[in-house]
Tab-separated table of C-alpha atoms (C1' of nucleotides) in Angstrom:
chain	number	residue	atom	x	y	z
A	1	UNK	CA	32.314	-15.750	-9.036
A	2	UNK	CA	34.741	-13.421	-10.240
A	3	UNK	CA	32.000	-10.622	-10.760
A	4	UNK	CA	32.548	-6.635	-11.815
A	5	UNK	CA	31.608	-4.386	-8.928
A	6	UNK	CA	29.254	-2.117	-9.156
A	7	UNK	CA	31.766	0.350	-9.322
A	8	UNK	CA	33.448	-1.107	-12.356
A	9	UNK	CA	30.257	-1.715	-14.293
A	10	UNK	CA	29.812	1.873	-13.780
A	11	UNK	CA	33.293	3.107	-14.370
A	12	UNK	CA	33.141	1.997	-17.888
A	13	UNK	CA	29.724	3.329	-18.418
A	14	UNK	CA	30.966	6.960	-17.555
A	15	UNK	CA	34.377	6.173	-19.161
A	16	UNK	CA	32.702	4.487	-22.251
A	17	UNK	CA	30.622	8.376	-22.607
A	18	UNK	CA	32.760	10.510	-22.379
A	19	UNK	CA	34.554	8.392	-24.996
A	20	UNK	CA	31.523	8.819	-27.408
A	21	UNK	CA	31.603	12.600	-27.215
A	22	UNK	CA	33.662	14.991	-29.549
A	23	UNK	CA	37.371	14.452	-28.087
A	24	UNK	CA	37.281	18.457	-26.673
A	25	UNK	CA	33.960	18.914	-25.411
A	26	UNK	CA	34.482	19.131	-22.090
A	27	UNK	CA	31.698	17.286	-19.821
A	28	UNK	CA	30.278	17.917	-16.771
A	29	UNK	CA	30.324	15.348	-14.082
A	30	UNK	CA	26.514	15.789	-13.595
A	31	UNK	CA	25.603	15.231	-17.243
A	32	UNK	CA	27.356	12.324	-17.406
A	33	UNK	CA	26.221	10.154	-13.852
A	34	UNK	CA	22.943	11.656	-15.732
A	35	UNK	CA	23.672	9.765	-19.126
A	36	UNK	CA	24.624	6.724	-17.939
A	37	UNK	CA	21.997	6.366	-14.668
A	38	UNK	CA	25.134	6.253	-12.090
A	39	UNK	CA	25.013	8.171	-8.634
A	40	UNK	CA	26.648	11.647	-9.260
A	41	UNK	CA	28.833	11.564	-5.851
A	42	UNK	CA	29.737	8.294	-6.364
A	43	UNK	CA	30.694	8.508	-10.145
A	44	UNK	CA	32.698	11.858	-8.862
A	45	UNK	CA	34.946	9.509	-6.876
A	46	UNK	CA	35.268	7.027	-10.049
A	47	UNK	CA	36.444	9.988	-12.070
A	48	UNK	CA	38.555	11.375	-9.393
A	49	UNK	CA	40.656	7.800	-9.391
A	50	UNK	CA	40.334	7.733	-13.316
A	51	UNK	CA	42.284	11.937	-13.017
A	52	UNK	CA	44.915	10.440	-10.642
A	53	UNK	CA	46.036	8.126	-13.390
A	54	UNK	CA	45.420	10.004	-16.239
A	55	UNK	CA	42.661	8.329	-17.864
A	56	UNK	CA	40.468	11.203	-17.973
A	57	UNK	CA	41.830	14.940	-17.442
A	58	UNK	CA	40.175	17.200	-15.191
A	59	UNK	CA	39.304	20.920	-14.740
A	60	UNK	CA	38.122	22.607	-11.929
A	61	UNK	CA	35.614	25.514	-11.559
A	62	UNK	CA	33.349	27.406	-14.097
A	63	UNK	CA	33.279	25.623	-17.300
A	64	UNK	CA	35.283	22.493	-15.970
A	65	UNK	CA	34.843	19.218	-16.939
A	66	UNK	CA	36.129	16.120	-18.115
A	67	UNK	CA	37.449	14.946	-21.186
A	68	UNK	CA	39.476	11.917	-21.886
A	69	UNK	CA	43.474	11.941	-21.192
A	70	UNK	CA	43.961	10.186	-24.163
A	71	UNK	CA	42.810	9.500	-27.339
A	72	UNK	CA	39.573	6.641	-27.199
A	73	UNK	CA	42.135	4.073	-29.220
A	74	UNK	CA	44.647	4.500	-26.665
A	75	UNK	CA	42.965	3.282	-23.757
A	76	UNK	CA	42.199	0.178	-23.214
A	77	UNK	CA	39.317	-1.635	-20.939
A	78	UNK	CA	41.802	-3.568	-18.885
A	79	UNK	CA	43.590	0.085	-17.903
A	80	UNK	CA	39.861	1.066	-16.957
A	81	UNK	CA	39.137	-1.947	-15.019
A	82	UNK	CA	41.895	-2.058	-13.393
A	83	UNK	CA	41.824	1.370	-12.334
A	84	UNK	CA	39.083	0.503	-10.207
A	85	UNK	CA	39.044	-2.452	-9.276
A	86	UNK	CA	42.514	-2.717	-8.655
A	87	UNK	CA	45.142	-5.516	-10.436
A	88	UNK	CA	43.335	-8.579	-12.059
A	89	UNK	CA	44.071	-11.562	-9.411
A	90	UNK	CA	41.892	-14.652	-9.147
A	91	UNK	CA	43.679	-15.548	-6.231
A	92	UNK	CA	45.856	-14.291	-3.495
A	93	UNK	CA	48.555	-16.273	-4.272
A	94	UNK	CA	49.109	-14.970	-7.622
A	95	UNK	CA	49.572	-11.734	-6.369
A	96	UNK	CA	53.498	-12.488	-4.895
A	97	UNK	CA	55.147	-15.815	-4.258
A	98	UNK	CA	55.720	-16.069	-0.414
A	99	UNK	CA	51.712	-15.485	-0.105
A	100	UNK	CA	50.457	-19.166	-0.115
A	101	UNK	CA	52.783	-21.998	2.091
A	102	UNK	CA	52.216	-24.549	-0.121
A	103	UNK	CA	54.001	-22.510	-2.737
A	104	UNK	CA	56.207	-25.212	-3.867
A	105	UNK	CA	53.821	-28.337	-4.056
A	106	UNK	CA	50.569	-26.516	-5.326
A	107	UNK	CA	49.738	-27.448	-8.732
A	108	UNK	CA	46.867	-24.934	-8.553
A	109	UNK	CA	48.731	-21.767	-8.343
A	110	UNK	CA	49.869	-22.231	-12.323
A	111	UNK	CA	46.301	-22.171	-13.266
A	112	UNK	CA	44.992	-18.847	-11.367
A	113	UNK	CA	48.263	-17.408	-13.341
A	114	UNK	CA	47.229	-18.842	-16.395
A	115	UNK	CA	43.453	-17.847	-16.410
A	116	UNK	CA	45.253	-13.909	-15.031
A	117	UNK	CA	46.625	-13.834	-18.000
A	118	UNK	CA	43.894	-14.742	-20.665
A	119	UNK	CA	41.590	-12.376	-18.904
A	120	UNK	CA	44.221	-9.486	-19.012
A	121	UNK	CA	44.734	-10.543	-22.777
A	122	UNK	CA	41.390	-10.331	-23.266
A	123	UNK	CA	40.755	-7.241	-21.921
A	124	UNK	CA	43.927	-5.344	-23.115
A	125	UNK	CA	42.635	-6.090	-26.824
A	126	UNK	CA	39.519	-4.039	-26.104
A	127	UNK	CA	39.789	-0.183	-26.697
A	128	UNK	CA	37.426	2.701	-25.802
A	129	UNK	CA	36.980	3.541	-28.941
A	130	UNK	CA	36.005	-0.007	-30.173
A	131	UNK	CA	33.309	0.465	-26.535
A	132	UNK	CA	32.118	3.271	-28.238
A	133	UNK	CA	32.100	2.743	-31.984
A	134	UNK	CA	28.469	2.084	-32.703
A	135	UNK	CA	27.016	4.298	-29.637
A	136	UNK	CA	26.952	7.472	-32.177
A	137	UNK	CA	27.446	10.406	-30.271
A	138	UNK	CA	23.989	12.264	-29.703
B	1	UNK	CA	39.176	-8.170	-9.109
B	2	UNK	CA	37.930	-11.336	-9.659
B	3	UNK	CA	39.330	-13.103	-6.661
B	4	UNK	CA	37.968	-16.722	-5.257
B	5	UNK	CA	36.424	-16.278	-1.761
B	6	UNK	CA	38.234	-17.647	0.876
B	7	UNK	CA	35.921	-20.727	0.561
B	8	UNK	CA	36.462	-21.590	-2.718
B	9	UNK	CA	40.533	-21.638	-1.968
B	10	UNK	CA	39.742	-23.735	1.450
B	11	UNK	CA	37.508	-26.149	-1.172
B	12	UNK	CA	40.449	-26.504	-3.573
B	13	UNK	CA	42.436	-27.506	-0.896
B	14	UNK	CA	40.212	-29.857	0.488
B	15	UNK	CA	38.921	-31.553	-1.930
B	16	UNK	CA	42.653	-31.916	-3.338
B	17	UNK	CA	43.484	-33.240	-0.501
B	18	UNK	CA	40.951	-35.487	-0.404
B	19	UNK	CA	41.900	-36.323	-4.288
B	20	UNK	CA	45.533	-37.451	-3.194
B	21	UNK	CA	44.274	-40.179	-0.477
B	22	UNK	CA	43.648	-43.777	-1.524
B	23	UNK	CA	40.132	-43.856	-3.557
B	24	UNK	CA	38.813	-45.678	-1.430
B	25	UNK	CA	39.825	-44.443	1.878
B	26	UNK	CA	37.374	-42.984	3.819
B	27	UNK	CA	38.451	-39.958	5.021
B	28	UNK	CA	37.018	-37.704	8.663
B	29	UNK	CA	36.434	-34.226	7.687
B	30	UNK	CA	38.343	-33.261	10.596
B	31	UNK	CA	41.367	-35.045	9.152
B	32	UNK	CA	41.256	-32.926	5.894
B	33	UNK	CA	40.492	-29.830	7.917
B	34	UNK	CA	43.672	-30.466	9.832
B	35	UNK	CA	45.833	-31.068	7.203
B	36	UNK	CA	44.834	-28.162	4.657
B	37	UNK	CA	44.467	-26.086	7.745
B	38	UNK	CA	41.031	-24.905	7.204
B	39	UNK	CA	38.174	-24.370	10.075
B	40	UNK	CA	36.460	-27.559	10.479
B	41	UNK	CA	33.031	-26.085	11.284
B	42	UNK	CA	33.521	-23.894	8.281
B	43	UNK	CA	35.205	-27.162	5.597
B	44	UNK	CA	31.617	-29.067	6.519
B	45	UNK	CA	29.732	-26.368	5.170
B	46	UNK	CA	31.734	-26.612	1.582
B	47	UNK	CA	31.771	-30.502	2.272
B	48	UNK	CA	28.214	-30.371	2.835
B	49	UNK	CA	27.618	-28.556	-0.930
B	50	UNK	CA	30.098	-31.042	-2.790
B	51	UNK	CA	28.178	-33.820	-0.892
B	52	UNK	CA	25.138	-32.379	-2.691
B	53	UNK	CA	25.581	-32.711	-6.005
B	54	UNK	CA	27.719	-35.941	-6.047
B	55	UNK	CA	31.369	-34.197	-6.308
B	56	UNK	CA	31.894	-35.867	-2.856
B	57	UNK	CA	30.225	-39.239	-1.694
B	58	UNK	CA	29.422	-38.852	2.551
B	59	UNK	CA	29.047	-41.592	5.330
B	60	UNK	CA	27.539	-40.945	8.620
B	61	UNK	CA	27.860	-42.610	11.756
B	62	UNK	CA	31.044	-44.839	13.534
B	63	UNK	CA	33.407	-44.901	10.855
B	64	UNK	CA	31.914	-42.395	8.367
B	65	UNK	CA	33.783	-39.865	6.605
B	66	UNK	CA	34.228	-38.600	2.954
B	67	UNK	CA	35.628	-40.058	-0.082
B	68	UNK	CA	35.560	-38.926	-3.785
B	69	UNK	CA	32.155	-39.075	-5.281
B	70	UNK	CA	33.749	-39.714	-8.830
B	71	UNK	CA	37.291	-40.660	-9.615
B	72	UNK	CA	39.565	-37.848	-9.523
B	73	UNK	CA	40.206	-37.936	-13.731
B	74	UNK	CA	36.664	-37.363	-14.235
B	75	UNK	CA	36.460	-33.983	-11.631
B	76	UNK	CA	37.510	-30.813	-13.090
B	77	UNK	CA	38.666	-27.906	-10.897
B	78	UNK	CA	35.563	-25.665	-12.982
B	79	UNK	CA	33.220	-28.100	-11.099
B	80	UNK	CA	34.637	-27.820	-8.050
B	81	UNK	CA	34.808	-23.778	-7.695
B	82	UNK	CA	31.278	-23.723	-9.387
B	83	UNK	CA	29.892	-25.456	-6.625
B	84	UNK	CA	30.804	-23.363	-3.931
B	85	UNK	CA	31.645	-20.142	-5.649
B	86	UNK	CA	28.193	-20.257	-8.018
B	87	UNK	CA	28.800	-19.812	-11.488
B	88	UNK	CA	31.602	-17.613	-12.856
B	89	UNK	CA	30.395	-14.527	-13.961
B	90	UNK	CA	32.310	-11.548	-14.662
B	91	UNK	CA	29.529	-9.285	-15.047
B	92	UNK	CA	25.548	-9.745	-14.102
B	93	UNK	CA	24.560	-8.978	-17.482
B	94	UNK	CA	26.265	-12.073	-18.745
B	95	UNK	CA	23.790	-14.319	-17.136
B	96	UNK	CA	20.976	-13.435	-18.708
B	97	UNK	CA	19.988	-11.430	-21.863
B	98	UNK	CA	17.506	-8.226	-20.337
B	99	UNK	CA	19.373	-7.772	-17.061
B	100	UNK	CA	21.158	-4.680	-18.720
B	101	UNK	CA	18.652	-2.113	-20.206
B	102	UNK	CA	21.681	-0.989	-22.830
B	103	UNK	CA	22.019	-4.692	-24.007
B	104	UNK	CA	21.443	-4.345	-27.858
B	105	UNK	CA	23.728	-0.827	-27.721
B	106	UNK	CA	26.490	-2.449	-25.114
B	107	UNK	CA	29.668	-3.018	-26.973
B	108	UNK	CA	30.905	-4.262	-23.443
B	109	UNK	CA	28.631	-7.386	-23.510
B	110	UNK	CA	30.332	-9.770	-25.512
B	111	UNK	CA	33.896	-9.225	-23.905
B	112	UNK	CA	32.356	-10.507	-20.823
B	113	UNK	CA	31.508	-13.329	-22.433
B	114	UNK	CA	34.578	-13.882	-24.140
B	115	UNK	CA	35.987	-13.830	-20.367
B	116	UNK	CA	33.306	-16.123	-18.855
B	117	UNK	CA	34.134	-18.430	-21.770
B	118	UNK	CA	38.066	-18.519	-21.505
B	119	UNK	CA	37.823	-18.541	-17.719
B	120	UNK	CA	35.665	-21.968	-17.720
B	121	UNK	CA	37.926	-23.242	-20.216
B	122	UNK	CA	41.309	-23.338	-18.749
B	123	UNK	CA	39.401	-24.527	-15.389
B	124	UNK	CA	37.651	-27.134	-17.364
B	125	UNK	CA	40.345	-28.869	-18.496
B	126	UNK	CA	42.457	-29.183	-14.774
B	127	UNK	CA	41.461	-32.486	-12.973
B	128	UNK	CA	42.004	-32.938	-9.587
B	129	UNK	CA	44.147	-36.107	-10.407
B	130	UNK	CA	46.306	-33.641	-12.229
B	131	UNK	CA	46.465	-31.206	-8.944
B	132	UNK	CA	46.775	-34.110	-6.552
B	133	UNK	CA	49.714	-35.901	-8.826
B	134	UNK	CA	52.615	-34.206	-7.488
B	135	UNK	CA	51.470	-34.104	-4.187
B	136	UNK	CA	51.839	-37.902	-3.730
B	137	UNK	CA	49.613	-38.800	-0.619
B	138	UNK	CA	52.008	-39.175	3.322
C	1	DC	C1'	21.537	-48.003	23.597
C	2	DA	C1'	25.852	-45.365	23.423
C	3	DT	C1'	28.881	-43.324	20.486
C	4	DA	C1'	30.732	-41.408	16.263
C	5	DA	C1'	30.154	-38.927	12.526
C	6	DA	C1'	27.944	-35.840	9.034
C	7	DA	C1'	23.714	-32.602	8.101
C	8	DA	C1'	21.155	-28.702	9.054
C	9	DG	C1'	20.050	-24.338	10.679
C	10	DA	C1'	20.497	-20.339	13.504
C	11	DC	C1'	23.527	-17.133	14.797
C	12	DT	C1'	27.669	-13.787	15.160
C	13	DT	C1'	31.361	-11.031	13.546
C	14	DA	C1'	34.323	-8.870	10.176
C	15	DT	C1'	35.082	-6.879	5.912
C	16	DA	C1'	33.966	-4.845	1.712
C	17	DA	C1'	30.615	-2.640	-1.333
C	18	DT	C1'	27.755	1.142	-2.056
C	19	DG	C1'	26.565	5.431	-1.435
C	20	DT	C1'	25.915	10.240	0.937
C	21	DC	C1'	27.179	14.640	2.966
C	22	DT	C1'	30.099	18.399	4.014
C	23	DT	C1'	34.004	21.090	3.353
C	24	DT	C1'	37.843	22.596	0.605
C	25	DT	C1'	40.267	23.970	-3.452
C	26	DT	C1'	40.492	25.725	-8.035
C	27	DT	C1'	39.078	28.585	-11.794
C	28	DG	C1'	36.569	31.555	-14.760
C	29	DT	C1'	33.420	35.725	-15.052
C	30	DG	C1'	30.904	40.014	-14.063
D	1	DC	C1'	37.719	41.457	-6.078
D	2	DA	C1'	33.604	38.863	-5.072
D	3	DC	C1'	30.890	35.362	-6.581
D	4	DA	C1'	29.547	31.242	-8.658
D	5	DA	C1'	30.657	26.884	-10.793
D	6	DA	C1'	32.897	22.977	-10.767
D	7	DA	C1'	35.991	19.138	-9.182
D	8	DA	C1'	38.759	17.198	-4.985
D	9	DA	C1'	38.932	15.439	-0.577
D	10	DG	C1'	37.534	13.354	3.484
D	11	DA	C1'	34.371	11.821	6.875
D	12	DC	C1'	30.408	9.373	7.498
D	13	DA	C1'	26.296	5.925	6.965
D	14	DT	C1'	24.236	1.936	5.250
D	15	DT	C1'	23.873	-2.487	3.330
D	16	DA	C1'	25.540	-6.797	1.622
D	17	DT	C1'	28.590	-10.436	1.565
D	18	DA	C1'	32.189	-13.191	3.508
D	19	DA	C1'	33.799	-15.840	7.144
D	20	DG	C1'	33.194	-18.372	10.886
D	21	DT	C1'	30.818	-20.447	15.194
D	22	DC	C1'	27.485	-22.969	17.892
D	23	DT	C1'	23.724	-25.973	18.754
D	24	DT	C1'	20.682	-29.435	17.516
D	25	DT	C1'	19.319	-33.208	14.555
D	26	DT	C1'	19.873	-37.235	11.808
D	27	DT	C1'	22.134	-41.513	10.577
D	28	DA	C1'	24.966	-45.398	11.111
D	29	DT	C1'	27.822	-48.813	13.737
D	30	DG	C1'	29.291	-51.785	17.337
DNA sequence: CATAAAAAGACTTATAATGTCTTTTTTGTG
DNA sequence: CACAAAAAAGACATTATAAGTCTTTTTATG
């Protein structure tokens, strides 16, 4: 229960990278699907999601890239997650009152808000550059 | 992300339910289906699991039906999601050391196991007398 | 033995995850 | 300007999981 997609597991991989590399090398989209064993199209549409919100920065064409939209200590694993996987919500009701009936008399609907937050907590304390601290740049 | 299945939020409710009767009324699954409007066909399959391993106690036959396998203090909501749900894990290579090549380099590890920790607190320490309480039985 | 109920297993359908392929747009360089 | 290099976008394919149904079997009771 309550597992990472693939797709998250390898968002932060890529994300985690780039993070390790000198803050203006750009990076190729290739070399890093390459570094961190993820299909290239399918890290391509990772990064594309990561551009639309500004986690990484993009440029097209000859000598385009990626690089990080902000510094590694400014982003934090919950933003990456999240980007991906879409808002943290161990259950449907948590997502907007009106969702579940039994609203009123369910005594279960404080918990799944409860365990939302610690897990957004926990996540929000974790930074890129903390992810990449002792994975020295090569 | 890390949203309960369908069946785990139909188990809540049932076995809730099931929590707010008289301990030792026996209760037809099709009763409990009916009134936590679930599928029937689909509630004896989750029955079937808590039967398994005790969380429920079954009777077959005229005048069979379910009942709590344990009083309703002594069953905690992280039981209850565990056994249909499997165990929570927010990321495979929390369940065992090895599954992730990167493990002695992954800075990412331990947060997952900060989650998987936190998470199996705050569910450990709901029992389904506290989610039946308010709901006091018709 | 007839009936009521849960248990078990095979099966179907729907949805989401995972990934690929092709085309388009953007940009730098000879 | 033409070409090549790269990301963006969208359509498509495949597989896995969730969600649910149906049928048959087992067990108990009157």
């Amino acid at each position: 229960m309550m597992e990472l997609t693939r797709k998250g597991e390898y968002a932060i991989r890529g994300i985690v990278f780039l993070a390790s590399r000198p803050p203006e090398q750009i990076c190729l989209l290739s070399d890093i699907a390459a570094a961190v064993d993820v299909p290239p199209t399918f890290l391509a549409k990772i990064f594309q999601q990561f551009s639309k919100i500004g986690l990484v920065k993009s440029y097209r064409g000859t000598g385009g890239g990626f690089v990080l939209g902000r510094s590694a200590d400014k982003i934090t694993l919950l933003e990456v997650v999240e980007a991906v996987e879409g808002p943290i919500v161990p259950n449907r009701c948590v997502i907007n009152k009106g969702e579940c009936a039994r609203d009123a008399t369910c005594n279960v609907h404080p918990v799944w808000v409860d365990v939302q937050h610690r897990v957004r907590d926990i996540l929000n304390e974790v930074t890129l550059q903390k992810l990449a601290g002792t994975n020295p740049p090569k």
